[in-house]
XYZ file of C-alpha atoms in Angstrom:
749
model
C 4.919 -5.820 -0.077
C 5.043 -9.226 0.032
C 5.567 -11.330 -3.478
C 6.011 -14.909 -4.575
C 8.560 -16.142 -6.249
C 8.775 -19.402 -8.712
C 11.368 -21.247 -10.349
C 9.338 -24.486 -12.195
C 12.713 -26.195 -13.863
C 12.884 -29.429 -12.869
C 13.245 -29.079 -9.657
C 10.441 -26.191 -8.856
C 11.280 -23.870 -5.667
C 9.499 -21.002 -3.876
C 10.592 -18.404 -1.696
C 8.830 -15.243 -0.182
C 10.245 -11.888 -0.665
C 8.822 -9.058 1.970
C 9.730 -5.376 1.822
C 8.221 -2.082 2.705
C 11.706 0.029 0.731
C 9.498 1.730 -2.191
C 13.280 2.352 -3.296
C 13.842 -1.384 -3.752
C 14.601 -2.617 -7.508
C 14.751 -5.872 -9.047
C 18.267 -6.676 -8.507
C 17.288 -6.708 -4.444
C 14.685 -9.590 -5.275
C 17.283 -11.544 -7.276
C 19.745 -11.331 -4.502
C 16.965 -11.962 -2.005
C 16.071 -15.234 -4.939
C 19.229 -16.423 -4.902
C 20.123 -16.746 -1.289
C 17.122 -18.313 -0.433
C 17.683 -20.995 -3.291
C 21.419 -21.509 -2.270
C 20.509 -22.151 1.363
C 18.187 -24.861 -0.060
C 20.247 -25.974 -2.143
C 23.024 -26.295 0.062
C 20.942 -28.468 1.721
C 20.390 -31.010 -0.703
C 23.843 -30.882 -2.178
C 22.554 -29.045 -5.292
C 24.515 -26.452 -7.276
C 25.058 -23.217 -6.366
C 23.261 -19.900 -8.481
C 24.451 -16.084 -8.597
C 21.851 -13.833 -8.420
C 23.513 -12.290 -12.032
C 21.703 -15.410 -13.487
C 18.643 -15.348 -13.028
C 16.125 -13.417 -15.369
C 13.281 -11.648 -13.445
C 9.924 -11.889 -15.433
C 5.698 -10.800 -14.566
C 3.027 -13.235 -14.562
C 2.235 -12.541 -18.053
C 5.986 -13.576 -18.877
C 7.176 -9.882 -19.711
C 10.832 -9.428 -18.667
C 11.201 -7.006 -15.532
C 14.834 -4.743 -16.203
C 16.572 -5.244 -12.702
C 17.538 -1.551 -11.957
C 13.704 -1.185 -11.877
C 11.804 -0.127 -8.889
C 9.815 -3.423 -7.235
C 6.993 -1.291 -6.362
C 6.238 0.034 -10.102
C 7.085 -3.698 -11.261
C 4.835 -5.653 -9.010
C 1.636 -4.989 -6.917
C 1.494 -6.298 -3.226
C 0.730 -10.168 -3.621
C 1.793 -10.666 -6.928
C 3.061 -14.180 -8.326
C 6.877 -13.064 -9.889
C 8.732 -15.977 -11.893
C 13.165 -16.181 -12.176
C 15.035 -18.264 -15.101
C 18.258 -19.081 -14.735
C 20.687 -18.054 -17.605
C 23.368 -20.442 -18.021
C 27.031 -19.110 -18.367
C 28.186 -18.360 -22.179
C 29.183 -21.745 -24.257
C 26.724 -23.627 -22.308
C 23.863 -25.633 -23.659
C 20.946 -23.058 -24.473
C 21.012 -19.592 -23.415
C 18.057 -19.994 -20.579
C 16.086 -22.289 -19.459
C 12.888 -23.844 -21.981
C 10.828 -24.495 -18.102
C 8.706 -21.528 -18.944
C 9.281 -19.819 -22.106
C 6.813 -17.280 -23.062
C 6.029 -15.298 -26.347
C 7.840 -12.110 -25.814
C 10.822 -13.408 -24.176
C 13.749 -13.323 -26.780
C 14.349 -17.210 -25.880
C 14.288 -20.454 -28.692
C 10.060 -21.750 -28.911
C 10.013 -24.755 -27.500
C 11.236 -27.433 -29.568
C 10.820 -31.467 -29.375
C 14.068 -32.347 -29.427
C 17.434 -31.699 -27.301
C 19.456 -29.548 -28.497
C 22.730 -30.383 -26.628
C 24.036 -33.736 -25.958
C 25.919 -32.153 -23.378
C 24.190 -33.578 -20.280
C 22.931 -30.325 -18.888
C 20.025 -29.696 -15.945
C 18.011 -28.139 -18.547
C 17.980 -31.172 -21.211
C 17.902 -33.671 -18.922
C 14.323 -32.505 -17.783
C 13.126 -32.401 -21.297
C 9.375 -33.906 -21.705
C 8.604 -36.407 -24.582
C 7.510 -35.278 -27.524
C 3.853 -33.793 -28.145
C 2.618 -37.058 -29.182
C 2.797 -38.391 -25.977
C 3.143 -35.811 -23.245
C -1.014 -34.726 -22.856
C -0.927 -37.914 -21.257
C 1.156 -36.962 -18.730
C -0.331 -36.503 -15.413
C 1.089 -32.885 -14.855
C 0.033 -31.943 -18.498
C -3.855 -33.195 -17.758
C -3.942 -30.889 -14.781
C -2.562 -28.106 -15.858
C -4.786 -28.011 -18.815
C -7.657 -29.114 -16.809
C -7.358 -25.922 -14.218
C -6.655 -23.685 -17.579
C -10.144 -24.235 -18.852
C -11.777 -24.126 -15.113
C -10.643 -20.880 -15.209
C -10.884 -19.887 -18.752
C -14.788 -20.445 -17.747
C -14.582 -18.650 -14.947
C -13.653 -15.410 -17.372
C -9.695 -15.414 -15.785
C -8.177 -15.380 -19.016
C -4.868 -13.901 -17.864
C -4.354 -16.505 -14.822
C -5.463 -19.404 -17.606
C -2.570 -17.815 -19.775
C 0.176 -18.650 -17.241
C -1.362 -21.803 -16.948
C -1.137 -23.176 -20.454
C 2.203 -21.671 -20.855
C 3.238 -23.722 -17.569
C 2.525 -26.491 -19.666
C 5.652 -26.352 -21.830
C 8.290 -26.726 -19.076
C 7.484 -30.112 -19.134
C 6.326 -31.014 -22.752
C 7.301 -28.602 -24.945
C 4.777 -27.781 -28.074
C 2.154 -29.550 -27.150
C -0.676 -29.914 -28.767
C -3.735 -28.843 -26.217
C -2.015 -26.008 -24.727
C -1.197 -24.432 -27.668
C -5.406 -24.717 -29.386
C -6.062 -23.262 -25.902
C -3.561 -20.086 -26.182
C -4.619 -19.385 -30.336
C -8.479 -19.928 -29.309
C -8.154 -17.622 -25.969
C -5.642 -14.930 -27.372
C -8.662 -14.892 -30.769
C -11.449 -15.111 -28.279
C -10.196 -11.814 -26.802
C -9.718 -9.959 -29.457
C -6.054 -9.835 -29.417
C -4.871 -11.944 -32.671
C -1.819 -10.290 -32.675
C -0.645 -11.356 -30.066
C -1.844 -14.650 -30.089
C 0.218 -14.981 -33.779
C 3.205 -15.185 -31.664
C 2.249 -18.895 -31.043
C 1.697 -19.783 -34.443
C 5.272 -20.703 -35.578
C 5.527 -22.913 -32.568
C 2.084 -24.381 -33.915
C 3.289 -25.440 -37.291
C 6.865 -26.176 -36.082
C 5.759 -29.101 -34.156
C 1.823 -30.589 -35.046
C 2.017 -29.098 -39.150
C -0.662 -32.230 -40.189
C -3.011 -31.563 -37.551
C -6.649 -29.646 -38.741
C -7.626 -29.066 -35.324
C -4.050 -26.736 -35.001
C -3.897 -25.568 -38.848
C -7.575 -24.738 -38.244
C -6.753 -22.217 -35.234
C -3.712 -21.096 -37.732
C -5.559 -19.906 -39.909
C -8.223 -18.288 -38.080
C -5.742 -16.333 -35.795
C -4.182 -15.425 -39.239
C -7.357 -13.791 -40.628
C -7.905 -11.863 -37.654
C -5.248 -10.423 -38.574
C -5.649 -9.567 -41.376
C -3.342 -11.287 -43.177
C -6.267 -13.341 -45.272
C -3.904 -14.984 -48.307
C -1.666 -16.766 -45.679
C -4.878 -18.056 -43.983
C -6.468 -19.725 -47.268
C -3.053 -21.435 -47.537
C -3.433 -22.593 -43.873
C -7.192 -23.155 -44.515
C -6.068 -25.566 -47.558
C -3.741 -27.205 -45.429
C -5.951 -28.069 -42.783
C -8.640 -29.280 -45.341
C -5.840 -32.152 -46.571
C -4.598 -32.634 -43.236
C -8.490 -33.628 -42.136
C -9.239 -35.657 -45.381
C -6.582 -37.690 -45.026
C -6.532 -38.391 -40.817
C -10.461 -38.721 -41.560
C -10.763 -36.285 -38.481
C -14.618 -35.561 -36.742
C -13.293 -32.655 -35.045
C -12.897 -30.170 -36.768
C -15.448 -30.958 -39.176
C -14.441 -29.757 -42.402
C -17.146 -27.441 -42.418
C -15.343 -25.307 -39.595
C -12.574 -25.480 -42.129
C -14.219 -23.977 -44.755
C -16.349 -21.379 -42.858
C -12.739 -20.490 -42.153
C -12.131 -20.408 -45.401
C -15.006 -18.240 -46.418
C -14.551 -15.877 -43.752
C -11.287 -14.889 -45.057
C -12.457 -14.634 -48.881
C -15.148 -12.105 -47.938
C -13.100 -10.240 -45.984
C -10.625 -9.720 -49.173
C -13.443 -8.142 -50.979
C -14.179 -8.249 -54.992
C -14.653 -11.564 -56.308
C -13.826 -13.808 -53.925
C -17.213 -12.649 -52.195
C -18.734 -14.760 -54.510
C -16.682 -17.581 -54.009
C -17.234 -16.831 -50.849
C -20.876 -17.155 -50.778
C -20.801 -20.317 -52.497
C -18.728 -22.164 -50.164
C -20.968 -20.746 -47.474
C -23.832 -22.072 -49.468
C -21.948 -25.487 -49.215
C -21.438 -25.567 -45.687
C -24.916 -25.447 -45.318
C -25.918 -28.328 -47.255
C -28.241 -30.993 -46.682
C -29.923 -29.277 -43.523
C -28.488 -26.058 -43.390
C -27.911 -26.689 -39.359
C -23.966 -25.450 -39.251
C -24.746 -22.571 -36.511
C -21.601 -20.741 -38.795
C -22.400 -20.794 -42.032
C -25.783 -20.111 -41.155
C -24.428 -16.723 -39.421
C -21.895 -16.596 -42.051
C -25.178 -16.453 -44.103
C -27.251 -14.128 -42.520
C -24.317 -11.582 -42.741
C -23.618 -11.986 -46.644
C -27.465 -11.185 -46.864
C -27.543 -8.133 -44.683
C -24.612 -6.724 -46.684
C -26.772 -6.899 -50.266
C -29.571 -5.805 -48.340
C -31.724 -9.064 -47.582
C -32.933 -7.710 -44.551
C -36.006 -9.972 -44.108
C -33.907 -13.620 -44.953
C -31.175 -12.017 -43.182
C -33.153 -11.791 -40.046
C -35.171 -15.026 -40.246
C -31.597 -16.707 -40.685
C -30.339 -14.707 -37.444
C -33.404 -16.265 -34.880
C -32.241 -19.410 -35.737
C -28.730 -18.728 -34.791
C -30.096 -16.428 -31.669
C -32.356 -19.182 -30.260
C -29.485 -22.454 -30.463
C -26.864 -19.633 -29.571
C -28.369 -16.670 -27.902
C -24.932 -15.410 -26.403
C -23.141 -14.877 -29.536
C -22.665 -11.492 -29.389
C -22.024 -11.222 -33.780
C -25.408 -12.408 -33.956
C -26.926 -10.259 -31.789
C -25.239 -7.563 -32.810
C -26.736 -8.613 -36.694
C -29.962 -9.108 -35.623
C -30.332 -5.436 -33.923
C -29.242 -4.220 -37.338
C -31.642 -6.028 -38.818
C -34.656 -5.444 -36.667
C -34.015 -1.491 -36.514
C -34.744 -1.837 -40.202
C -38.685 -2.028 -40.838
C -38.445 -5.185 -43.650
C -36.298 -6.989 -41.163
C -39.168 -6.141 -38.075
C -42.129 -7.052 -39.570
C -39.853 -10.361 -41.685
C -39.639 -11.425 -37.324
C -43.600 -10.625 -37.166
C -44.220 -12.977 -40.089
C -41.607 -15.783 -38.382
C -43.409 -15.392 -34.771
C -46.730 -14.229 -34.907
C -49.728 -16.775 -34.283
C -47.020 -19.145 -32.193
C -48.077 -20.166 -28.559
C -45.782 -18.229 -26.432
C -44.687 -15.163 -28.177
C -44.964 -12.884 -25.624
C -41.820 -15.023 -24.068
C -39.974 -14.818 -27.459
C -40.970 -11.196 -27.732
C -39.453 -9.946 -24.285
C -36.462 -12.417 -24.973
C -35.360 -10.873 -28.162
C -36.021 -7.610 -26.728
C -33.344 -7.857 -24.675
C -30.801 -9.019 -26.511
C -31.012 -6.435 -29.399
C -31.104 -3.967 -26.649
C -27.695 -4.846 -25.790
C -26.190 -4.054 -28.840
C -28.139 -0.958 -28.886
C -31.318 -1.193 -30.593
C -33.692 0.688 -28.246
C -36.770 1.417 -31.006
C -36.719 -2.213 -32.032
C -36.187 -3.507 -28.349
C -39.133 -1.090 -27.204
C -41.357 -2.188 -30.330
C -40.957 -6.103 -29.654
C -41.968 -4.808 -25.864
C -45.290 -3.371 -26.979
C -46.096 -6.724 -28.682
C -45.580 -8.643 -25.531
C -47.500 -6.234 -23.317
C -50.300 -6.609 -25.995
C -50.044 -10.147 -24.999
C -49.953 -10.316 -21.850
C -50.832 -6.667 -20.279
C -50.869 -7.855 -16.523
C -47.337 -8.830 -16.826
C -45.314 -7.362 -14.050
C -41.318 -8.511 -15.495
C -43.108 -7.228 -19.108
C -43.437 -3.577 -16.889
C -40.397 -3.137 -15.444
C -38.482 -3.975 -18.647
C -40.678 -1.853 -20.673
C -39.962 1.233 -18.131
C -36.337 1.119 -17.842
C -36.872 1.103 -22.388
C -39.043 4.218 -22.082
C -35.792 5.527 -19.672
C -32.845 4.939 -21.681
C -34.882 6.604 -25.385
C -35.148 9.502 -22.139
C -39.042 9.125 -22.914
C -39.719 10.540 -19.313
C -43.050 11.458 -19.786
C -44.159 8.084 -21.432
C -41.987 6.257 -18.428
C -44.693 8.304 -15.635
C -47.613 7.849 -17.387
C -47.190 3.929 -18.583
C -46.221 3.535 -14.536
C -49.264 5.503 -13.572
C -51.616 3.482 -15.546
C -49.885 -0.282 -14.681
C -49.833 0.224 -11.142
C -53.588 2.092 -10.910
C -55.351 -1.232 -12.684
C -53.101 -3.502 -10.920
C -54.582 -5.465 -8.058
C -51.150 -6.627 -6.807
C -50.511 -5.194 -2.998
C -46.963 -4.250 -1.431
C -48.168 -5.652 2.367
C -51.265 -5.232 4.586
C -53.433 -2.926 2.525
C -50.848 -0.926 0.612
C -51.928 -1.182 -2.933
C -50.094 -0.046 -5.738
C -52.875 2.497 -6.882
C -52.267 4.537 -3.544
C -48.735 4.619 -4.063
C -48.727 6.094 -7.260
C -51.757 8.429 -6.635
C -48.963 11.240 -5.704
C -48.277 11.225 -9.404
C -51.411 12.255 -10.650
C -51.125 14.874 -13.631
C -47.960 15.332 -13.603
C -47.302 14.035 -16.859
C -49.028 17.184 -18.122
C -45.845 19.372 -17.008
C -43.414 17.773 -18.278
C -41.454 20.132 -21.301
C -39.514 18.785 -23.786
C -36.552 20.177 -22.257
C -32.917 18.594 -20.343
C -35.110 20.788 -17.289
C -38.341 18.266 -17.783
C -40.573 18.874 -14.921
C -38.695 21.035 -12.675
C -39.738 24.430 -11.681
C -43.530 23.664 -12.266
C -44.725 22.603 -8.677
C -43.163 24.661 -5.256
C -40.706 22.510 -2.962
C -40.009 22.956 -0.261
C -37.516 21.255 1.372
C -38.833 21.454 4.588
C -41.869 19.083 3.747
C -38.803 15.719 3.433
C -38.119 16.483 7.209
C -41.525 16.070 8.296
C -42.070 13.044 6.609
C -42.474 10.296 9.875
C -42.499 7.564 6.975
C -38.444 6.953 7.629
C -39.043 6.083 11.305
C -41.270 3.686 12.997
C -42.405 1.631 9.580
C -41.619 -2.157 11.245
C -44.386 -1.207 13.243
C -46.698 0.063 11.438
C -46.355 -2.737 8.188
C -45.999 -6.285 8.795
C -42.923 -8.098 7.410
C -43.692 -9.659 4.291
C -41.746 -12.123 1.909
C -42.582 -9.986 -2.022
C -42.975 -12.464 -4.841
C -41.500 -12.385 -8.087
C -43.919 -10.505 -9.074
C -44.320 -7.836 -6.032
C -40.990 -7.256 -6.146
C -41.012 -6.261 -10.094
C -43.693 -3.710 -8.808
C -41.414 -2.243 -6.658
C -38.522 -1.806 -9.121
C -40.816 -0.032 -11.290
C -41.727 2.696 -8.606
C -38.129 2.828 -7.884
C -37.343 3.424 -11.396
C -40.257 6.162 -11.782
C -39.275 7.799 -8.494
C -35.671 7.711 -10.135
C -37.056 9.973 -13.437
C -38.828 11.836 -11.712
C -35.674 12.870 -9.546
C -33.572 12.925 -12.718
C -36.641 14.952 -14.156
C -37.011 17.822 -11.228
C -40.335 17.028 -10.374
C -38.771 16.749 -6.010
C -42.535 17.610 -4.609
C -43.838 14.228 -6.252
C -40.497 12.418 -5.917
C -40.800 13.301 -1.733
C -43.910 12.267 -1.525
C -43.191 8.948 -3.741
C -40.388 8.030 -1.477
C -42.617 8.433 1.687
C -45.191 6.167 0.214
C -42.922 3.218 -1.331
C -41.043 3.035 1.944
C -43.558 1.057 4.156
C -43.089 -1.158 1.335
C -39.725 -1.463 1.649
C -39.199 -1.959 5.130
C -41.957 -4.165 5.308
C -39.254 -6.711 3.241
C -38.249 -9.971 4.866
C -35.177 -9.886 2.605
C -32.900 -7.065 2.191
C -33.891 -6.038 -0.652
C -29.980 -5.147 -2.343
C -29.775 -9.284 -1.872
C -32.493 -9.883 -4.411
C -32.887 -9.411 -8.288
C -33.844 -5.566 -8.009
C -30.487 -4.703 -6.470
C -29.761 -2.238 -8.567
C -33.396 0.131 -8.438
C -32.670 -0.403 -4.585
C -30.419 1.269 -4.437
C -30.969 4.290 -6.960
C -34.363 4.540 -4.143
C -31.416 4.428 -1.360
C -29.392 7.180 -2.597
C -32.251 9.540 -3.528
C -34.564 8.594 -0.554
C -31.849 9.556 1.687
C -30.763 12.378 -0.511
C -34.590 13.712 0.013
C -34.292 14.037 3.536
C -31.361 14.213 4.896
C -30.191 16.759 2.285
C -32.530 18.096 0.086
C -32.075 20.397 -3.200
C -32.981 23.888 -2.267
C -36.453 24.863 -2.714
C -38.627 25.963 -6.099
C -40.462 28.359 -6.285
C -42.402 28.268 -9.679
C -41.242 31.023 -12.614
C -38.141 31.437 -11.276
C -35.169 32.363 -13.570
C -32.857 29.508 -13.895
C -29.346 29.007 -16.389
C -28.538 25.640 -16.342
C -25.193 24.084 -15.625
C -25.432 20.356 -16.857
C -24.320 17.471 -15.118
C -23.330 14.807 -16.726
C -22.731 11.273 -15.728
C -23.628 8.014 -14.044
C -25.579 7.797 -10.627
C -22.823 10.241 -8.806
C -24.204 12.862 -10.412
C -27.275 12.562 -8.286
C -25.394 13.901 -5.523
C -24.828 17.181 -7.177
C -28.558 17.472 -8.678
C -30.895 20.334 -8.566
C -28.022 22.667 -5.619
C -26.528 25.881 -6.816
C -23.228 27.013 -7.468
C -21.380 29.670 -9.295
C -19.833 30.169 -12.340
C -18.039 33.083 -13.244
C -20.114 35.033 -11.492
C -23.239 33.721 -12.357
C -25.616 31.585 -10.045
C -25.945 28.061 -11.970
C -28.513 25.603 -11.331
C -26.938 22.381 -11.397
C -29.263 20.078 -13.922
C -28.033 16.210 -13.675
C -28.581 14.066 -16.692
C -28.072 10.341 -15.689
C -26.681 7.740 -18.090
C -27.133 4.799 -15.627
C -24.270 2.301 -15.423
C -22.177 3.937 -18.023
C -18.361 3.497 -18.445
C -15.970 5.148 -20.188
C -15.083 2.121 -21.800
C -18.996 2.178 -23.697
C -18.227 5.810 -25.165
C -15.827 4.651 -27.806
C -16.051 5.106 -31.442
C -16.542 1.469 -32.170
C -19.465 0.910 -29.474
C -22.845 0.232 -29.530
C -23.942 -1.330 -26.025
C -26.858 0.613 -24.801
C -25.502 2.962 -22.453
C -24.007 4.740 -25.227
C -27.108 4.976 -26.639
C -28.548 6.363 -23.748
C -25.932 8.852 -23.652
C -26.355 9.902 -27.190
C -29.792 10.388 -26.596
C -29.233 12.620 -22.810
C -25.762 14.946 -25.511
C -28.684 15.165 -27.932
C -31.237 17.274 -26.297
C -28.908 19.712 -25.390
C -28.723 22.992 -27.030
C -25.093 24.012 -29.046
C -22.371 25.521 -26.934
C -24.310 23.668 -23.440
C -22.230 24.469 -20.800
C -21.450 20.565 -19.322
C -19.806 18.651 -16.465
C -18.972 15.336 -17.697
C -17.840 12.904 -14.286
C -17.521 9.416 -15.616
C -14.943 6.565 -15.278
C -15.795 5.411 -11.466
C -17.785 2.232 -13.048
C -14.131 1.635 -15.133
C -12.300 2.038 -11.965
C -14.590 -0.488 -10.337
C -15.236 -3.206 -12.425
C -13.885 -2.238 -16.177
C -10.274 -2.076 -15.180
C -8.782 -4.744 -13.619
C -11.667 -6.857 -15.330
C -9.473 -6.204 -18.741
C -6.650 -6.901 -17.231
C -7.693 -10.163 -16.064
C -9.591 -11.344 -19.357
C -6.543 -10.533 -21.168
C -7.909 -7.304 -22.453
C -4.702 -5.698 -22.025
C -1.508 -6.441 -20.100
C -1.842 -4.112 -17.475
C -3.363 -1.599 -14.789
C -1.755 1.267 -17.005
C -2.428 0.355 -20.362
C -6.262 -0.310 -19.916
C -5.850 2.984 -17.644
C -4.111 4.829 -20.691
C -6.605 3.374 -23.496
C -10.027 4.248 -21.291
C -8.788 7.892 -20.447
C -8.270 8.108 -24.684
C -11.199 7.454 -25.390
C -12.542 9.993 -22.795
C -10.714 13.023 -23.653
C -11.304 12.217 -27.917
C -14.923 12.422 -26.764
C -15.000 15.289 -24.998
C -12.735 17.264 -28.394
C -15.474 15.886 -30.303
C -17.902 17.443 -28.819
C -16.157 20.614 -28.303
C -15.738 20.901 -32.045
C -18.979 19.712 -33.334
C -21.264 20.860 -30.524
C -19.231 24.183 -29.253
C -19.425 22.706 -25.805
C -17.633 24.421 -22.804
C -17.444 21.201 -20.455
C -15.454 20.734 -17.307
C -14.073 17.517 -16.269
C -15.457 16.356 -12.779
C -13.249 14.133 -10.546
C -14.183 10.225 -10.417
C -15.487 9.972 -6.972
C -13.217 7.918 -4.426
C -15.459 6.523 -1.962
C -15.362 2.600 -2.626
C -11.621 1.499 -0.497
C -11.450 -0.812 -2.997
C -11.167 0.649 -5.724
C -9.747 4.048 -4.393
C -5.462 3.033 -5.777
C -6.983 2.831 -9.226
C -8.957 5.464 -8.891
C -6.619 7.561 -8.068
C -4.345 6.152 -10.834
C -6.485 7.113 -13.236
C -7.142 10.772 -11.542
C -3.780 10.764 -12.545
C -3.497 9.691 -15.989
C -6.703 11.540 -16.633
C -4.941 14.766 -15.772
C -2.625 14.574 -17.226
C -4.012 14.087 -20.675
C -6.176 16.564 -19.968
C -4.444 19.183 -19.636
C -1.995 18.430 -22.487
C -5.300 18.461 -24.596
C -6.120 22.255 -23.207
C -2.971 23.338 -24.259
C -1.851 20.899 -27.734
C -5.163 22.092 -28.583
C -5.525 25.712 -27.729
C -8.904 24.865 -25.344
C -8.043 27.294 -22.973
C -12.247 28.866 -22.080
C -13.424 25.214 -23.773
C -11.869 22.384 -21.824
C -11.291 22.832 -18.030
C -9.752 20.294 -14.998
C -11.801 20.681 -11.551
C -9.132 20.602 -9.574
C -10.539 19.231 -6.407
C -9.658 15.650 -6.202
C -7.698 15.993 -2.629
C -10.697 17.282 -1.364
C -12.611 14.149 -1.519
C -10.336 12.250 0.237
C -8.548 12.662 3.983
C -6.186 14.155 5.317
C -3.080 11.208 4.369
C -5.011 10.485 0.952
C -6.285 7.210 2.074
C -9.720 7.065 3.104
C -12.782 9.500 1.824
C -13.185 12.349 3.545
C -15.827 11.741 6.167
C -17.222 14.883 5.395
C -19.067 13.607 2.469
C -19.279 9.637 3.677
C -22.766 9.105 2.264
C -24.650 5.447 1.364
C -21.105 3.855 1.036
C -21.336 4.273 -2.690
C -22.020 7.899 -3.276
C -20.467 10.999 -1.679
C -22.922 13.099 0.192
C -24.358 16.429 -1.716
C -22.062 18.202 0.504
C -19.307 18.002 -2.028
C -20.866 20.699 -3.874
C -19.156 23.221 -1.745
C -15.669 22.122 -3.675
C -17.382 21.836 -6.829
C -18.400 25.022 -6.540
C -15.120 26.839 -5.446
C -13.758 25.031 -8.123
C -16.145 26.812 -10.702
C -15.255 29.910 -8.747
C -11.607 30.140 -10.185
C -12.617 29.681 -13.661
C -12.478 32.883 -15.501
């Protein structure tokens, strides 16, 4: 393990610590730093330090006990920070050079607490009025702002906190910290900065507004109103332009509305003041729309939200309320009245459809794209988005019929003489085979896996079709075919999938650009996985009319590997029926979640019969791009906390499905394919196993909730790599892994 140890006082010092001893504790790290520092100090004639005088903390400012193992406290390449504890009786107990909330030290102040001439006193910076002019402060603030723009909030926090080493109580560092913790949804953490902010800047309207916002977000609305009143007085006296007095009024209005009762009427009046004279204040407009929505004035709220979204399209609160409005018929009609007859209305429909889809309004989003397609029926981008919405709502028949009709009338080609109408001819009549059950198309037509092995499409294509640089519309059309193929595979139309794969493979290989480098990389990834399954590991043969006893396999794209294969449960032959929830994280499934994968999950679950037996396999996407990103965005203080939180969401969901739908649920291990995320997957699996087994015992769920214990089989003998037997496409496991799934299922009594 390699760590970087920093002291950031008047005389900054950094050294590197290396150790391969897994039992080494933090005291050895302190000793290493003290020796390195003293060697350097001796050469400079500076005072020596003792290892016992050091306080060790993480980059988040959390103090680490000296008895804790280094391997538990830090990860390889982490930054470690040390503070010098002064001897008893000296001017200060701890140097203020890197004081942060959570340390048991006094907050930085602008006046010396001692005249002893100690190092900490000598290095104290000027007061806050002049501190922001220091070059080092400006550099740190600018760096923090850059990090925020890159969503590297954790590092930005540490950067802003470093300002206090040279400028205690510096205004802009405090403002950034207050606003950042509010932005990431953790006002209780931000609240720790309110006291020093008020102490150093008691009459600054910027600071008072930020403190008021934090107090309001913490639910202390009466205290927030007092702060907002102080902010308004300060802004009036200083004739400050920023923040505008309307921003302060808006904070007060929000606090009043949260208080409820008579305060809400006062809030409404204050919002109307904010909107005078020209209704241009976006925050005021949004608050007006929220109040209108709560009072059932859906058309009014819709019209106002439209103005906000156009000006500030990334506003999540505006998208949330617009989504709720458009799910109401009166809201949708109000939107139509605003948009119809306007030039470019089709683009407006598509734009708004995407915004409300993000907040789970799938029905409204579909209606908007239908409108867009009526205006511009040949737009391939609209067609692709529309098909994805049909897929999300589990309208497999709608996907097939729309995609086939659109492609049949489209005159585009994908390479020389490769017409879309010819490609989709292989799915003629498949829509009529659909049944509105989880089995969809499965068992309606025969499937012989040997037919897939006979395909010539996967060999020598470069000689058959000349290389083509596909246009954006052509790429959209190819993605539409890929999505059609995905839906057919998930629906069990295996013979039609094989035909479609063979037809479109010619176009895929003709592309000059690798498709994973284009805007259709997600659709291309599904095509690559399914085509490889069909060619290299085709599902077993299907005979129409054969008896089928489904065991549902519900998950993200990793459920494709086991789809339509046979396993044994309690002596019975069972068919693994995929329930694909594209892009779904465990985090999406929390109670308050409204992101569209949750709506897709709910749609799938609704179609399953009560008492269904379901294998759940979620969590890989959380490990891949959720856990560590959430820590960097300050949603959690550590990887362990993020894992614990999402595992709790997962277990709570499974318990609810058992209680409400009487499901029997089997928890599938997370796929450990990716090298870079395997350590996170292992940690997640350890936590998930512990909590799942605890839940089984605590709620007496034997026979209702099962832990499928074969994760170790998925790893190499030394546990560091994916088992070579199940290497596949670099993202998913080979269908060969089902042998171990089957072994785990056969052990269940």
